[in-house]
Tab-separated table of C-alpha atoms in Angstrom:
chain	number	residue	atom	x	y	z
A	1	MET	CA	185.704	77.712	74.362
A	2	ALA	CA	183.543	74.820	73.294
A	3	ASN	CA	181.054	76.845	71.173
A	4	ASP	CA	183.861	79.178	69.584
A	5	THR	CA	185.706	75.446	68.255
A	6	ARG	CA	182.062	74.516	66.991
A	7	THR	CA	181.574	77.374	65.361
A	8	ARG	CA	184.780	77.857	63.573
A	9	ILE	CA	184.827	74.267	62.485
A	10	LEU	CA	181.094	75.531	61.013
A	11	GLU	CA	182.339	78.675	59.284
A	12	ALA	CA	185.808	76.711	57.691
A	13	THR	CA	183.811	73.799	56.149
A	14	GLY	CA	181.061	76.430	54.649
A	15	LEU	CA	184.176	78.315	53.244
A	16	LEU	CA	185.798	75.419	52.099
A	17	LEU	CA	182.800	74.137	50.644
A	18	ARG	CA	182.113	77.033	48.245
A	19	ARG	CA	185.483	76.807	47.156
A	20	ARG	CA	185.956	73.364	46.717
A	21	GLY	CA	182.584	71.577	46.601
A	22	TYR	CA	181.988	68.290	48.810
A	23	HIS	CA	184.792	65.996	47.213
A	24	GLY	CA	187.242	68.679	46.841
A	25	THR	CA	187.113	69.215	50.760
A	26	SER	CA	188.394	66.960	52.823
A	27	LEU	CA	188.613	66.571	57.366
A	28	ASN	CA	192.641	67.681	56.897
A	29	ASP	CA	191.244	70.443	54.985
A	30	ILE	CA	188.471	71.292	57.795
A	31	LEU	CA	190.720	71.072	60.819
A	32	SER	CA	193.856	73.055	59.134
A	33	ALA	CA	191.535	76.099	58.124
A	34	SER	CA	189.954	76.340	61.453
A	35	GLY	CA	193.049	75.297	63.809
A	36	ALA	CA	190.610	72.825	65.360
A	37	PRO	CA	192.102	69.569	66.946
A	38	ARG	CA	191.526	66.382	65.009
A	39	GLY	CA	189.447	65.285	68.618
A	40	SER	CA	187.171	68.671	68.603
A	41	LEU	CA	186.134	67.802	65.501
A	42	TYR	CA	184.677	64.219	66.192
A	43	PHE	CA	183.429	65.456	69.552
A	44	HIS	CA	181.080	68.260	68.136
A	45	PHE	CA	180.225	66.044	64.912
A	46	PRO	CA	180.587	62.193	65.726
A	47	GLY	CA	179.362	61.394	62.233
A	48	GLY	CA	182.602	62.916	60.681
A	49	LYS	CA	182.207	64.691	57.745
A	50	ASP	CA	179.212	64.042	56.001
A	51	GLN	CA	177.520	65.278	59.445
A	52	LEU	CA	179.096	68.538	59.334
A	53	VAL	CA	178.855	69.369	55.626
A	54	ILE	CA	174.856	68.175	56.082
A	55	GLU	CA	174.707	70.884	59.144
A	56	VAL	CA	176.970	73.774	57.374
A	57	THR	CA	174.621	73.082	54.154
A	58	ARG	CA	171.397	72.932	56.334
A	59	ASP	CA	172.403	76.497	58.046
A	60	SER	CA	173.376	77.751	54.631
A	61	VAL	CA	170.228	76.923	53.270
A	62	ALA	CA	168.114	78.413	55.891
A	63	GLY	CA	170.140	81.808	56.089
A	64	VAL	CA	169.453	82.053	52.045
A	65	THR	CA	165.992	81.064	52.724
A	66	GLU	CA	165.202	83.674	55.105
A	67	ARG	CA	167.010	86.599	53.223
A	68	LEU	CA	164.738	85.862	50.109
A	69	GLY	CA	161.918	85.570	51.814
A	70	ALA	CA	162.697	88.753	53.764
A	71	ALA	CA	163.119	90.367	49.836
A	72	LEU	CA	160.305	89.259	48.682
A	73	ALA	CA	158.198	90.250	51.537
A	74	ALA	CA	159.401	93.962	51.605
A	75	GLU	CA	158.166	94.959	48.153
A	76	HIS	CA	154.740	95.336	47.235
A	77	ASP	CA	155.773	94.780	43.497
A	78	PRO	CA	157.330	91.471	42.748
A	79	ALA	CA	159.654	92.975	39.852
A	80	VAL	CA	161.219	95.826	42.273
A	81	ALA	CA	161.839	92.823	44.644
A	82	VAL	CA	163.678	90.158	42.360
A	83	HIS	CA	165.380	93.443	40.817
A	84	HIS	CA	166.834	94.062	44.399
A	85	ILE	CA	167.357	90.490	44.433
A	86	TYR	CA	169.530	90.279	41.945
A	87	GLN	CA	171.437	93.317	43.079
A	88	SER	CA	171.966	91.893	46.261
A	89	VAL	CA	173.516	88.788	44.775
A	90	ALA	CA	176.175	91.449	42.586
A	91	ARG	CA	177.207	93.209	46.083
A	92	MET	CA	177.602	89.883	47.747
A	93	LEU	CA	180.182	88.610	44.493
A	94	GLU	CA	181.969	91.941	44.715
A	95	GLU	CA	182.359	91.547	48.540
A	96	ASN	CA	183.838	88.523	48.227
A	97	GLU	CA	186.123	89.357	45.197
A	98	PHE	CA	183.959	86.937	43.048
A	99	SER	CA	185.265	83.965	45.053
A	100	LEU	CA	182.324	82.394	46.111
A	101	GLY	CA	178.979	81.719	44.914
A	102	CYS	CA	175.730	79.674	45.864
A	103	PRO	CA	176.551	77.741	49.214
A	104	ILE	CA	175.038	74.648	47.773
A	105	ALA	CA	175.933	74.757	43.833
A	106	PRO	CA	179.537	73.351	44.557
A	107	VAL	CA	177.658	70.344	46.511
A	108	VAL	CA	175.307	69.812	44.022
A	109	LEU	CA	177.958	69.534	40.818
A	110	ASP	CA	179.668	67.278	42.801
A	111	ALA	CA	176.439	64.736	42.671
A	112	PRO	CA	176.326	63.828	46.341
A	113	ASN	CA	174.093	61.019	45.857
A	114	ASP	CA	176.038	58.787	48.139
A	115	VAL	CA	174.863	61.180	50.936
A	116	PRO	CA	171.026	61.005	50.651
A	117	GLU	CA	170.415	63.303	53.192
A	118	LEU	CA	172.539	65.765	51.486
A	119	ALA	CA	171.231	65.096	48.119
A	120	ASP	CA	167.497	65.763	49.533
A	121	LEU	CA	168.768	68.743	51.379
A	122	CYS	CA	169.970	70.417	48.191
A	123	ARG	CA	167.038	69.266	45.990
A	124	SER	CA	164.612	70.787	48.647
A	125	ALA	CA	166.197	74.191	48.886
A	126	PHE	CA	165.583	74.699	45.356
A	127	GLU	CA	162.106	73.784	45.691
A	128	GLN	CA	161.860	76.098	48.772
A	129	TRP	CA	163.539	79.351	46.808
A	130	ILE	CA	161.893	78.478	43.346
A	131	GLY	CA	158.741	78.062	45.589
A	132	LEU	CA	159.012	81.439	47.386
A	133	LEU	CA	159.238	83.357	44.358
A	134	ARG	CA	156.423	81.821	42.385
A	135	GLU	CA	154.089	82.651	45.891
A	136	ALA	CA	155.064	86.051	45.259
A	137	PHE	CA	154.426	86.156	41.507
A	138	ILE	CA	150.929	84.658	42.152
A	139	ARG	CA	150.369	87.010	45.227
A	140	ALA	CA	150.435	89.649	42.332
A	141	GLY	CA	147.787	88.231	40.304
A	142	VAL	CA	150.305	86.287	38.134
A	143	PRO	CA	148.989	82.615	36.899
A	144	GLU	CA	150.057	79.805	38.607
A	145	ARG	CA	151.679	78.120	35.536
A	146	ARG	CA	153.118	81.457	34.465
A	147	ALA	CA	154.329	81.810	37.743
A	148	GLN	CA	156.154	78.792	37.902
A	149	ALA	CA	157.971	79.180	34.561
A	150	LEU	CA	159.344	82.618	35.900
A	151	ALA	CA	160.258	81.319	39.256
A	152	LEU	CA	162.302	79.074	37.321
A	153	LEU	CA	163.602	81.558	35.235
A	154	VAL	CA	164.778	83.713	37.981
A	155	GLU	CA	166.766	80.645	39.877
A	156	SER	CA	168.301	79.509	36.933
A	157	SER	CA	169.526	82.908	35.824
A	158	LEU	CA	170.811	83.804	38.862
A	159	GLU	CA	172.751	80.359	39.458
A	160	GLY	CA	173.838	80.711	35.947
A	161	LEU	CA	175.159	84.241	36.351
A	162	MET	CA	176.460	83.563	39.834
A	163	VAL	CA	179.081	81.918	37.823
A	164	ILE	CA	179.589	83.873	34.908
A	165	ALA	CA	180.276	86.978	37.264
A	166	ARG	CA	182.869	84.919	38.994
A	167	ALA	CA	184.455	83.723	35.452
A	168	THR	CA	184.256	87.129	34.091
A	169	ARG	CA	185.106	89.088	37.534
A	170	ASP	CA	182.321	91.208	36.806
A	171	ARG	CA	178.641	91.977	38.015
A	172	ALA	CA	177.826	93.741	34.446
A	173	PRO	CA	176.144	90.359	33.635
A	174	LEU	CA	173.815	90.661	36.718
A	175	LYS	CA	172.800	94.166	35.984
A	176	ALA	CA	171.941	93.457	32.607
A	177	VAL	CA	169.406	90.332	33.204
A	178	ALA	CA	168.091	91.948	36.282
A	179	ASP	CA	166.399	94.586	33.717
A	180	GLU	CA	165.339	92.371	30.903
A	181	VAL	CA	163.653	89.600	33.859
A	182	ALA	CA	162.105	92.509	36.324
A	183	ALA	CA	160.658	93.626	32.881
A	184	LEU	CA	159.298	90.200	32.058
A	185	ILE	CA	157.674	90.109	35.863
A	186	GLU	CA	156.048	93.489	35.100
A	187	ALA	CA	154.537	92.527	32.215
A	188	ALA	CA	153.325	89.372	33.472
A	189	VAL	CA	151.877	91.147	36.799
A	190	LEU	CA	150.286	94.196	34.026
A	191	ALA	CA	148.735	91.125	32.536
A	192	GLY	CA	147.752	89.212	35.160
A	193	GLU	CA	145.603	92.547	35.814
A	194	VAL	CA	143.884	92.699	32.598
A	195	ARG	CA	142.705	89.567	32.833
A	196	GLN	CA	141.142	89.777	36.283
A	197	ARG	CA	139.860	93.193	35.371
A	198	ALA	CA	138.274	91.688	32.519
A	199	ASP	CA	136.444	88.538	34.283
A	200	ALA	CA	135.561	90.750	36.715
A	201	ALA	CA	133.286	92.300	33.978
A	202	ILE	CA	132.159	89.457	32.859
């Protein structure tokens, strides 16, 4: 029962953060959404709201990192993998009726600098996600500098497209940009292969 209560509190907090951000989510909101008594919240999270938000955000980041890594590892061609990632994001938005996007974006937009551990966690999340993309491109033969730029392009376009898709309630922008980004990655991989063959011939 205790674990059920803790899980309810975590799940309710996660949904509220994605909808309202850090400052828009109060302890009363969390208690109301989870149906948990106030005493249970402080029993499981003696640090209060900050501890709870940090734990939820850490879990969310770990989940996204795991799924992103698996998606990139599942395909030899990073262009195909990235196209699948855009499709997965589009499906996620449709399944939640365009009500939820990136789990940490609302927290970042609330500028949680007064909670240093939370700010560090959000910064580290983007570094991890961009790093996973960059390494996938490098493994495919894309030079490091170009790989970094492409990784930033993918991550920033996904973040922006989630906002646009939610505003328009339409997955079409994700499909359009996915095709263009995949073409860019494919071209970068091909250029890397040509460069490697030329270097080997010298």
